[in-house]
Amino acid sequence: MERDDAGSLVPRRSVLLGAGVATGALLLAGSEVSPSVAAASGGTKRITLYAERLPGDLIGYGLAPGKASVPGPTIELTEGQKAEVTLVNTTDQTISLYAHGVDFDMASDGTPLNNGTVAPGQQRTYTWRTHAPYRRRDGSWDGGSAGYWHYHDHAMGTQFGTDGIAKGLYGALVVRRRGDLRPDKQFVVVMNNGSLNNTYWPNSPTYEARLGERVEWIAIGHGFQVHTFHLHGHRWSDTRTGYATNPSTPVIDTKTLLPGVSYGFQVRAGEHVGPGAWMYHCHVQLHADAGMVGLFLVKNADGSMPPGMEKHVEHMKTMSVTPMPGMPSSMGHGH
Amino acid sequence: MERDDAGSLVPRRSVLLGAGVATGALLLAGSEVSPSVAAASGGTKRITLYAERLPGDLIGYGLAPGKASVPGPTIELTEGQKAEVTLVNTTDQTISLYAHGVDFDMASDGTPLNNGTVAPGQQRTYTWRTHAPYRRRDGSWDGGSAGYWHYHDHAMGTQFGTDGIAKGLYGALVVRRRGDLRPDKQFVVVMNNGSLNNTYWPNSPTYEARLGERVEWIAIGHGFQVHTFHLHGHRWSDTRTGYATNPSTPVIDTKTLLPGVSYGFQVRAGEHVGPGAWMYHCHVQLHADAGMVGLFLVKNADGSMPPGMEKHVEHMKTMSVTPMPGMPSSMGHGH
Amino acid sequence: MERDDAGSLVPRRSVLLGAGVATGALLLAGSEVSPSVAAASGGTKRITLYAERLPGDLIGYGLAPGKASVPGPTIELTEGQKAEVTLVNTTDQTISLYAHGVDFDMASDGTPLNNGTVAPGQQRTYTWRTHAPYRRRDGSWDGGSAGYWHYHDHAMGTQFGTDGIAKGLYGALVVRRRGDLRPDKQFVVVMNNGSLNNTYWPNSPTYEARLGERVEWIAIGHGFQVHTFHLHGHRWSDTRTGYATNPSTPVIDTKTLLPGVSYGFQVRAGEHVGPGAWMYHCHVQLHADAGMVGLFLVKNADGSMPPGMEKHVEHMKTMSVTPMPGMPSSMGHGH
């Protein structure tokens, strides 16, 4: 046993698992860890999310009034931690907050079917729990809560939140395992009905990092279209984290991303390729052509721009795209 | 060596693999196991499937006359076992039986191209073999037959069985590895052209389990649409079984499910979340809105319903959906 | 340390990883291998690709004038090797060469946005590097370059090469790890906008192997449609290579294949099933019906055909398909 940040006792087994030594863990005798104890060990994060209307017919979640964005703020927990998230609804529509990946009672299943919604002007607190991996009494392993998850509306327009999601009520939810590497930068890309975070080139997000920085990409699929997330100049192991522990694991640079699916990975900016303006885009041709593309600018390690790059990026931004029928060429967005 | 249920000798290596100790297995000297011997060791299951018309323009497979259902019965084998499946065609169309994942000679490739069909009023026996993992002489591992597979028509309407599959000629095929955990409950969800097992809410299947029961979900994609299977309140390791052996394996709660793909996993009902009415649904927004949603009712461990839950579920069933153009709001189905 | 083919020193760690012993590798002390050194150790392959117009409004890459094909030639590297690929553009359109998975400076990012294109009548050399897996100083593993990758135009018609890809400017790029098994046969299937390598049944490729030969399949998705690659009579582990090292890895016979995604695996021809005419096809029903199907002929081990098989295959070729609206029933292609 050892003490975690919050001073609680946690089983050494989870620590071993966190370090990536599966076979070692398998040799240990199994013992069932009470999830409630595990949750208690990590403390509780208290968060308030304000749902607000934004310009361009968007709606976003934000951590304070006037701070809503699309996507909403990334919520981060470590396995064992609990979150109490209060949703304040400043819109004129009934909305909700539904989370993927974490543990919650029926009362926090933010759906109309389970009466988990919030009427205009009202608020409600949802409780999310997380837990570390452990071996069950039947010998099977529970894989824990760590992952690149997401949260979103599940009520507006339809009981599945189709309108709320279309307008921007979504965000990333990261649950880390003790021992996971922390990123220097974190980028969230939501491929939502043919848009990137409800924007299109040249208004799509430009992300920046210095050469060698550990960058975390979180890619989330939403809506009803089919997308593939491709990043130029970088590749990663198709694992929980993006870094490998097994040579039979595929290394990829393009990930299928359908609605409801979330995925994340870490890379080191410009590793093996150097600084530059690297594109990320949907690899479905018509979607890329229609503006599902953005830039990842990798600067020199000292933060300076390689010679000529600034001008080059300015020129890039003048390139045109061909919006798909029914799609605006750009939409205002809140961050 | 040790004796299996059928009293045959099986190589201890497969048992080790079944227990999840890959590295141990890799240390063993390789030796090629004859597949035919492996097959013989498990005995033969003899099954008769009757294809029958059902109300609502459906057609199903069943284990006896008058017992056809959509999906058909789940067929279960253990690695090393063989199945002789006789298809009796009581319909007025030429149909077939095609299986994924298992081993068969050309004569059992149930396709028109290989003359593997069954005319109206006729019958035909297909032979399927399975085998445990083993190391080939070239050092590579054959991964064995264990998996969540499926069977379906490959002849009606078109040479790929497009009409037969559309009408319900499909089912799950599970091949287990020695040492795999057995479920208490087993649910099959076929996402077929925008339906769940050719039904829509509120006629979609309601599945039930008691808190803590080991529940096996088998999800199969069919037709020509794109789906993602999402289950509320539960998550699982993205492995062959759903339970983890490696901390770098992603844990997921939503799985991409395209036509022809089958997938399965085990969870413990209500683990970390408690009893309740948990939805499973396609996460493509328009599909969920159109009725690709069902309920997973997790009762208390003693089989009782939590207070008020019965009324709540009754109320849930009154919620409405918005059928997609060309889709009926509900279809009769046979189970 | 040991010497590779080129006589250079390579760290024994990569060799261990190549042999599939992840946990052994994890026990070794980490040390950062300079990527440039790793690249230098493998030598450089110099390749010239000629882009040419082909009959049927196709365009292909080829290793010599008059030798263009769809797909283009498969380019193969071993981790540590570098490639200098000169693209000679004999067409009347601006095109480019963009590679997935390998390492390159901005100057070799073959996109209009990075000025990486080739005007008609011009040529340009792209440099691709590869590297073996290694442990970074932060403890994480870089998974190496090995994989079933692909290359394609990124300029013609649109800045994402939508027209170039539609017309056939694509091919496979394989990076092997030391210790990987070499195939006896290699087949490339590109599912491109509802076609197989821009062809449809009965003009789709027929692939042949002898019973027991190690066959490598490389499947690439392109265009804007959704496909699933299914192979009859064979199954493989869903790993980097298709052969397994871990019993929790799913074994599959159908793989989701969206645009921009590449995937490969090795099987032994006819293993467990014997010789015969096995179909490979897209499992999206309308796509299969429209001709996204081809044959994999597994002959006897001595190269002879099983009795009656030749006639059977001839008969198969007379079967008809139902082209989807807007698709020709067949297209000429260049190989």
mmCIF file of N, CA and C in Angstrom, chain A residues 209-248:
data_model
loop_
_atom_site.group_PDB
_atom_site.id
_atom_site.type_symbol
_atom_site.label_atom_id
_atom_site.label_comp_id
_atom_site.label_asym_id
_atom_site.label_seq_id
_atom_site.Cartn_x
_atom_site.Cartn_y
_atom_site.Cartn_z
ATOM 1 N N ALA A 209 2.290 24.416 -30.449
ATOM 2 C CA ALA A 209 3.150 23.815 -29.428
ATOM 3 C C ALA A 209 4.599 24.055 -29.823
ATOM 4 N N ARG A 210 5.500 23.908 -28.868
ATOM 5 C CA ARG A 210 6.925 23.982 -29.169
ATOM 6 C C ARG A 210 7.451 22.583 -29.473
ATOM 7 N N LEU A 211 8.484 22.529 -30.259
ATOM 8 C CA LEU A 211 9.102 21.259 -30.627
ATOM 9 C C LEU A 211 9.403 20.438 -29.370
ATOM 10 N N GLY A 212 8.924 19.217 -29.353
ATOM 11 C CA GLY A 212 9.223 18.322 -28.233
ATOM 12 C C GLY A 212 8.212 18.352 -27.108
ATOM 13 N N GLU A 213 7.307 19.326 -27.111
ATOM 14 C CA GLU A 213 6.296 19.344 -26.055
ATOM 15 C C GLU A 213 5.373 18.125 -26.186
ATOM 16 N N ARG A 214 4.954 17.627 -25.032
ATOM 17 C CA ARG A 214 4.004 16.501 -25.020
ATOM 18 C C ARG A 214 2.604 17.060 -25.240
ATOM 19 N N VAL A 215 2.013 16.676 -26.355
ATOM 20 C CA VAL A 215 0.725 17.237 -26.766
ATOM 21 C C VAL A 215 -0.343 16.155 -26.707
ATOM 22 N N GLU A 216 -1.442 16.482 -26.092
ATOM 23 C CA GLU A 216 -2.551 15.541 -25.976
ATOM 24 C C GLU A 216 -3.671 15.958 -26.912
ATOM 25 N N TRP A 217 -4.039 15.075 -27.805
ATOM 26 C CA TRP A 217 -5.161 15.309 -28.714
ATOM 27 C C TRP A 217 -6.352 14.491 -28.235
ATOM 28 N N ILE A 218 -7.493 15.128 -28.142
ATOM 29 C CA ILE A 218 -8.729 14.423 -27.801
ATOM 30 C C ILE A 218 -9.690 14.634 -28.959
ATOM 31 N N ALA A 219 -10.088 13.540 -29.574
ATOM 32 C CA ALA A 219 -10.963 13.615 -30.754
ATOM 33 C C ALA A 219 -12.290 12.959 -30.414
ATOM 34 N N ILE A 220 -13.369 13.661 -30.692
ATOM 35 C CA ILE A 220 -14.716 13.207 -30.331
ATOM 36 C C ILE A 220 -15.605 13.275 -31.571
ATOM 37 N N GLY A 221 -16.380 12.235 -31.789
ATOM 38 C CA GLY A 221 -17.334 12.229 -32.900
ATOM 39 C C GLY A 221 -18.733 12.578 -32.417
ATOM 40 N N HIS A 222 -19.457 13.373 -33.198
ATOM 41 C CA HIS A 222 -20.826 13.737 -32.828
ATOM 42 C C HIS A 222 -21.689 13.898 -34.073
ATOM 43 N N GLY A 223 -22.986 13.911 -33.849
ATOM 44 C CA GLY A 223 -23.928 14.164 -34.930
ATOM 45 C C GLY A 223 -24.303 12.894 -35.657
ATOM 46 N N PHE A 224 -24.279 12.938 -36.987
ATOM 47 C CA PHE A 224 -24.736 11.768 -37.739
ATOM 48 C C PHE A 224 -23.837 11.451 -38.920
ATOM 49 N N GLN A 225 -22.680 12.130 -39.004
ATOM 50 C CA GLN A 225 -21.796 11.837 -40.131
ATOM 51 C C GLN A 225 -20.615 10.987 -39.690
ATOM 52 N N VAL A 226 -19.912 10.480 -40.686
ATOM 53 C CA VAL A 226 -18.789 9.573 -40.471
ATOM 54 C C VAL A 226 -17.499 10.323 -40.732
ATOM 55 N N HIS A 227 -16.567 10.282 -39.807
ATOM 56 C CA HIS A 227 -15.335 11.024 -39.983
ATOM 57 C C HIS A 227 -14.110 10.162 -39.674
ATOM 58 N N THR A 228 -12.952 10.588 -40.192
ATOM 59 C CA THR A 228 -11.668 9.997 -39.800
ATOM 60 C C THR A 228 -10.705 11.128 -39.492
ATOM 61 N N PHE A 229 -10.127 11.061 -38.286
ATOM 62 C CA PHE A 229 -9.224 12.104 -37.817
ATOM 63 C C PHE A 229 -7.806 11.793 -38.285
ATOM 64 N N HIS A 230 -7.223 12.676 -39.089
ATOM 65 C CA HIS A 230 -5.851 12.469 -39.562
ATOM 66 C C HIS A 230 -4.989 13.657 -39.154
ATOM 67 N N LEU A 231 -3.787 13.358 -38.646
ATOM 68 C CA LEU A 231 -2.837 14.401 -38.257
ATOM 69 C C LEU A 231 -1.568 14.226 -39.088
ATOM 70 N N HIS A 232 -1.136 15.284 -39.747
ATOM 71 C CA HIS A 232 0.084 15.223 -40.553
ATOM 72 C C HIS A 232 1.325 15.220 -39.659
ATOM 73 N N GLY A 233 2.341 14.486 -40.097
ATOM 74 C CA GLY A 233 3.654 14.565 -39.464
ATOM 75 C C GLY A 233 3.781 13.849 -38.123
ATOM 76 N N HIS A 234 2.729 13.218 -37.673
ATOM 77 C CA HIS A 234 2.762 12.555 -36.372
ATOM 78 C C HIS A 234 2.060 11.201 -36.458
ATOM 79 N N ARG A 235 2.443 10.308 -35.596
ATOM 80 C CA ARG A 235 1.823 8.987 -35.525
ATOM 81 C C ARG A 235 1.891 8.535 -34.080
ATOM 82 N N TRP A 236 1.054 7.595 -33.704
ATOM 83 C CA TRP A 236 0.962 7.199 -32.299
ATOM 84 C C TRP A 236 0.476 5.757 -32.199
ATOM 85 N N SER A 237 0.741 5.154 -31.053
ATOM 86 C CA SER A 237 0.269 3.789 -30.822
ATOM 87 C C SER A 237 -1.218 3.817 -30.515
ATOM 88 N N ASP A 238 -1.938 2.851 -31.068
ATOM 89 C CA ASP A 238 -3.394 2.824 -30.906
ATOM 90 C C ASP A 238 -3.759 2.182 -29.571
ATOM 91 N N THR A 239 -3.340 2.835 -28.491
ATOM 92 C CA THR A 239 -3.580 2.345 -27.134
ATOM 93 C C THR A 239 -4.401 3.362 -26.345
ATOM 94 N N ARG A 240 -4.556 3.111 -25.071
ATOM 95 C CA ARG A 240 -5.303 4.024 -24.202
ATOM 96 C C ARG A 240 -4.681 5.408 -24.144
ATOM 97 N N THR A 241 -3.367 5.495 -24.332
ATOM 98 C CA THR A 241 -2.640 6.744 -24.121
ATOM 99 C C THR A 241 -1.973 7.288 -25.384
ATOM 100 N N GLY A 242 -1.720 6.406 -26.339
ATOM 101 C CA GLY A 242 -0.978 6.810 -27.520
ATOM 102 C C GLY A 242 0.481 6.428 -27.462
ATOM 103 N N TYR A 243 0.946 6.066 -26.275
ATOM 104 C CA TYR A 243 2.313 5.541 -26.240
ATOM 105 C C TYR A 243 2.261 4.040 -25.990
ATOM 106 N N ALA A 244 3.243 3.359 -26.498
ATOM 107 C CA ALA A 244 3.120 1.913 -26.664
ATOM 108 C C ALA A 244 3.706 1.130 -25.502
ATOM 109 N N THR A 245 3.168 -0.039 -25.264
ATOM 110 C CA THR A 245 3.851 -0.989 -24.398
ATOM 111 C C THR A 245 4.001 -2.345 -25.067
ATOM 112 N N ASN A 246 3.448 -2.530 -26.226
ATOM 113 C CA ASN A 246 3.441 -3.844 -26.862
ATOM 114 C C ASN A 246 3.733 -3.702 -28.356
ATOM 115 N N PRO A 247 4.733 -4.437 -28.846
ATOM 116 C CA PRO A 247 5.130 -4.271 -30.250
ATOM 117 C C PRO A 247 4.108 -4.795 -31.248
ATOM 118 N N SER A 248 3.085 -5.502 -30.772
ATOM 119 C CA SER A 248 2.070 -5.967 -31.713
ATOM 120 C C SER A 248 0.929 -4.964 -31.842
#
